[in-house]
Amino acid sequence: MGKFFLNISTFLVLFWLLGPLIVIVGGSFTETPQVIFPPEGFTLKWYEQLMGRSDFLESFIDSLVLASIATTFAVFLGTITAVGLSHEKFVGREVFRAFLMSPLILPTIVTGVALFQFSRIIGLSSNLVGLAIGHTLITLPYVIRTVGAALVNLDPALAEAAESLGARPSRVLLQVIMPAIAPAILVSVIFAFIISFDQVTISIFLTGPDIMTLPIRIYTYIEFAIDPMVAAVSTLLILFSYILIVGLEKIFGLGRVFGGKS
Amino acid sequence: MTVVTSEMNVGERLDQIAASRRRKLRFLQLTPIALLYFAGLILPYLLLLRMSFNKYDAMLIFKETFSWANYSKLLTDEFYLKIVAETIGLGLAVTLATLILGYPVAWVIVRSKPRTKSLILAAVLSPLLINLVVRTYGWITILGDNGLLNNWIMAWGISDTPLPFSDNFWTVVMGLAHVTLPFMVLSLVSVMESLPANIIEASENLGASTWRIFKDIIWPLTWPGVGAGSILVFSFSISAFVTPALLGGGRVSTISTLIYEQFTFSVNWPLGSALVFLLLAMNMVVILLHSQLFKQDHG
Amino acid sequence: MTKSSLAIENIHLWYDQFHALRGINLSLEQGQFLALLGPSGCGKTSLLRSIAGFTHPQNGSIMISGKNVVTLKPRERNLGMVFQQYALFPHMSAAENVAFGLKCRKRSRSDIEERVKNTLEMVGLAHLADRMPRQLSGGQQQRVALARSLVIEPDVLLLDEPLGALDKKLRIQMQTELKAIQQRLNVTAIFVTHDQEEAMAMADTIAIMRDGEIEQIGSPAEIFSAPETVWAANFVGSGNVLNGKLIANGHGEFKIQGLQGCEFSLLSSCENICPDNPVFVSAENVDFSLTSDDDALIVESHRYLGVFVEVWAEAAGTRILSLMSPKKASRLVPGTRVRATAKPSELRLIGRTIN
């Protein structure tokens, strides 16, 4: 009895969790002017219509560019920082580490507002700079944590062995440490990219006429209309993150992927 | 003897040189991020703090002054107090909902065979990979006035007019529960995984009913996970913006949506900044409360 | 007619395709202490869990005090169980752990208090009643687990490798205590172990299990001195199980022939022996002596066990083991020719009848 109840409720919860996704994907192929489920007929016209929308295409490019910039900065800076934190202890290291993790704990809307107001007051004209800083800040903690964990698992004797063979610190870093933590860096790249690409709350304050990310484009669009074209772009987005995650999973295994994130 | 001593001195000197070189290297490695955090996080936050003591000015946006007026307005004006209360209510409702929905799921995950386990876990976590806006859009297509549910209801003749599923408090609760459930489930799974071996069998053997096993054994032992999951979900919910803004349809106000309004439509930066610190303070209180509760349970 | 406290008939258990228990029959009198002894995977834990009600045999009956319990839930069976890792409730003190089963039985508060106190006294933990499990040592936790399962006055006490997590010294001490408590309360008890010394030390009956069946059941003396199968002899003995032929030697003595380098003879205590037939013999306390004969065993290897050395010697596919002092072993380096001898009383024919 108890077991039956547990299984049923789990099934219902999973159905509820996945329901909207199923409706979106199914609804993107409907011939009706509204999303209905199960879809009526089968058509790709919403995808065709989407391809004709230059604003959505531009936003897609904007998101790619922004995510690439943020990922580059975050992974570069985060890796150097993680290496810096991995040396012997120094006074205040744990406090500093906690401080570096703070963008995860601070409400994203607050970070968004703070950056928004700051860029207005200092008269920052480019929205891209503000967005890049915001996205880099929000992805850095993941990079520091993932690369930091790999460094903790690294045998300290490795660096010492290289040093004893006469390698300079820069050579130790580039030729000994970096290759050993390369998998973690790759995971960080994909994580940072996904997080930046999916970011909404910070972006909403910092987008402007020169740059508008895809999630914000969808956001402003569905405030006015909810036709199946949004279902089409949403389906493509779902497919996009699915491909990234399956790639990640194929390379590293599901446990490690989610283990790193939680 | 002297030779040995001088050799040791050379060794110490070399160690010192190496240590100071490492310190220099560490300084070089940690300076860039410190600068970024200073420019991108500390300065903007300090500016917000300063702004919260300024005065709103319709022409200049704000007027430099130093007063607690914004804070006292938030804490005395009934309009704002109601929104604070609604935000807290929203957080509590979402926390309770995820707890009720997540607990059985976490239990099933922990007690399943490895294959089923990873399958359910993947299903629970998969919404995390879907963009927040897309997920919210999914709910709008289902719950909106023109949505799926209302289409079915009117097609089957249950009602002639669309039922108001969307744009209310409970829609937002449901939407936020949908977003935060994975956090709750993960917290619960991690404590349930670490329950001592055979603990349930031991209680059954001693004659405990299913209800007693839950009440006296499982619930107290999973309490830390309940606490950790609840604080995550509650903090996330009171600070969430996208879900209340889109699913609330402008009719559900939380501190976050109010902050957004103050900075975009009303351009009342001083009041918006004060709201920000009210929100931060609430988050702080939750964290302190949690650590306090947690201590009591394990003291 | 004596009513047996536990009677198991023809239990069969499958896990999917795996036939874990293959027709187990077992009957215990009140106060009997049974050890289920066998290697891992033999089904001993499955049998214990079936009695407790955690696994459900597809076939057969389990009678406890004359009542068939197979359809009952674990909590309705009134059995006490001590788990390998104790499974103490970490959020309850020692006393609360012990009280739990009584609370489930809705006993009065004063009754619970008194019983908990008495039981904790019995296991020697009265002074630690308020400690939490994590503040107790392994041996103390074990006692709490025992008290917790005894306080409910179970019809049968089940113990799943109860001493497995303790170090050797403590284990031997607990064996004595556990047996004393079991005898004092006269409770029927079953315990699972893979350690034959432990089984011998504690149980009054031993069931040797193999591949889901009971290979042999009897008193420790019977099991040890009269193994019924080659497998049982190998499992309980030192490992010298040999096959040869019996040749009548007159005077009621039989010589074992066909074993290179061995001089073994048996007394005629076994009436049904047919000479000239192949037999299996287990030999304990074999002695090696130096020889220059061709008919000899060759010393193969040594294994140091502290006080003793295991010396293995081999000839024509037969390996024989002898335990000896390190001093003696040092003279028998690998490659040495030796002759194996044993007193007739140390040799046992395997199986009651060999035809």
Short mmCIF file of C-alpha atoms in Angstrom, two decimals, chain A residues 114-209:
data_model
loop_
_atom_site.label_atom_id
_atom_site.label_comp_id
_atom_site.label_asym_id
_atom_site.label_seq_id
_atom_site.Cartn_x
_atom_site.Cartn_y
_atom_site.Cartn_z
CA ALA A 114 23.71 46.65 -8.76
CA LEU A 115 25.46 46.33 -12.11
CA PHE A 116 22.65 48.15 -13.88
CA GLN A 117 22.81 51.15 -11.59
CA PHE A 118 26.59 51.18 -11.53
CA SER A 119 26.89 51.17 -15.30
CA ARG A 120 24.34 53.99 -15.54
CA ILE A 121 26.12 56.11 -12.96
CA ILE A 122 29.58 55.71 -14.45
CA GLY A 123 28.02 56.30 -17.86
CA LEU A 124 28.95 52.98 -19.43
CA SER A 125 27.71 53.25 -22.99
CA SER A 126 28.17 49.64 -24.10
CA ASN A 127 25.66 47.13 -22.75
CA LEU A 128 27.97 44.34 -23.80
CA VAL A 129 30.59 45.29 -21.20
CA GLY A 130 28.06 45.28 -18.37
CA LEU A 131 26.58 41.99 -19.54
CA ALA A 132 30.02 40.41 -19.91
CA ILE A 133 30.99 41.45 -16.37
CA GLY A 134 27.69 40.18 -14.95
CA HIS A 135 27.85 36.87 -16.75
CA THR A 136 31.51 36.39 -15.85
CA LEU A 137 30.74 37.02 -12.16
CA ILE A 138 27.85 34.58 -12.15
CA THR A 139 29.83 31.78 -13.85
CA LEU A 140 33.15 32.25 -12.04
CA PRO A 141 32.12 30.41 -8.83
CA TYR A 142 31.33 27.26 -10.83
CA VAL A 143 34.71 27.37 -12.54
CA ILE A 144 36.62 27.99 -9.31
CA ARG A 145 34.77 25.18 -7.61
CA THR A 146 35.15 22.63 -10.41
CA VAL A 147 38.80 23.36 -11.15
CA GLY A 148 39.53 23.74 -7.42
CA ALA A 149 38.10 20.27 -6.75
CA ALA A 150 40.32 18.81 -9.47
CA LEU A 151 43.35 20.53 -7.96
CA VAL A 152 42.56 19.17 -4.51
CA ASN A 153 42.53 15.67 -5.97
CA LEU A 154 45.82 16.31 -7.70
CA ASP A 155 48.84 14.63 -6.17
CA PRO A 156 50.97 17.43 -4.65
CA ALA A 157 54.03 15.31 -5.36
CA LEU A 158 53.45 15.98 -9.07
CA ALA A 159 54.39 19.65 -8.84
CA GLU A 160 57.18 18.92 -6.38
CA ALA A 161 58.61 16.28 -8.68
CA ALA A 162 58.64 18.75 -11.55
CA GLU A 163 60.24 21.42 -9.38
CA SER A 164 62.90 18.98 -8.21
CA LEU A 165 63.70 18.32 -11.86
CA GLY A 166 64.42 22.00 -12.24
CA ALA A 167 61.19 23.25 -13.81
CA ARG A 168 60.34 26.88 -13.25
CA PRO A 169 56.90 27.65 -11.73
CA SER A 170 55.48 28.78 -15.05
CA ARG A 171 56.58 25.54 -16.68
CA VAL A 172 55.15 23.53 -13.78
CA LEU A 173 51.82 25.28 -14.24
CA LEU A 174 51.63 24.99 -18.00
CA GLN A 175 53.16 21.59 -18.58
CA VAL A 176 52.33 19.66 -15.41
CA ILE A 177 49.29 21.08 -13.66
CA MET A 178 47.23 22.26 -16.63
CA PRO A 179 47.21 18.92 -18.49
CA ALA A 180 46.24 17.15 -15.28
CA ILE A 181 43.23 19.37 -14.70
CA ALA A 182 42.25 19.67 -18.36
CA PRO A 183 39.08 17.55 -17.96
CA ALA A 184 37.84 19.80 -15.14
CA ILE A 185 38.55 22.84 -17.27
CA LEU A 186 36.55 21.36 -20.13
CA VAL A 187 33.62 20.69 -17.77
CA SER A 188 33.91 24.29 -16.59
CA VAL A 189 33.81 25.57 -20.14
CA ILE A 190 30.56 23.75 -20.85
CA PHE A 191 29.03 24.71 -17.51
CA ALA A 192 29.98 28.35 -17.83
CA PHE A 193 28.61 28.42 -21.36
CA ILE A 194 25.27 26.86 -20.37
CA ILE A 195 24.87 29.12 -17.35
CA SER A 196 25.65 32.24 -19.32
CA PHE A 197 23.48 31.20 -22.23
CA ASP A 198 20.55 30.53 -19.87
CA GLN A 199 20.97 33.64 -17.74
CA VAL A 200 17.83 35.74 -17.55
CA THR A 201 17.63 37.81 -14.39
CA ILE A 202 20.91 39.70 -14.75
CA SER A 203 20.51 40.08 -18.49
CA ILE A 204 17.09 41.64 -18.15
CA PHE A 205 18.62 44.73 -16.54
CA LEU A 206 21.62 45.00 -18.81
CA THR A 207 20.28 44.32 -22.28
CA GLY A 208 19.72 47.28 -24.53
CA PRO A 209 19.28 48.22 -28.15
#
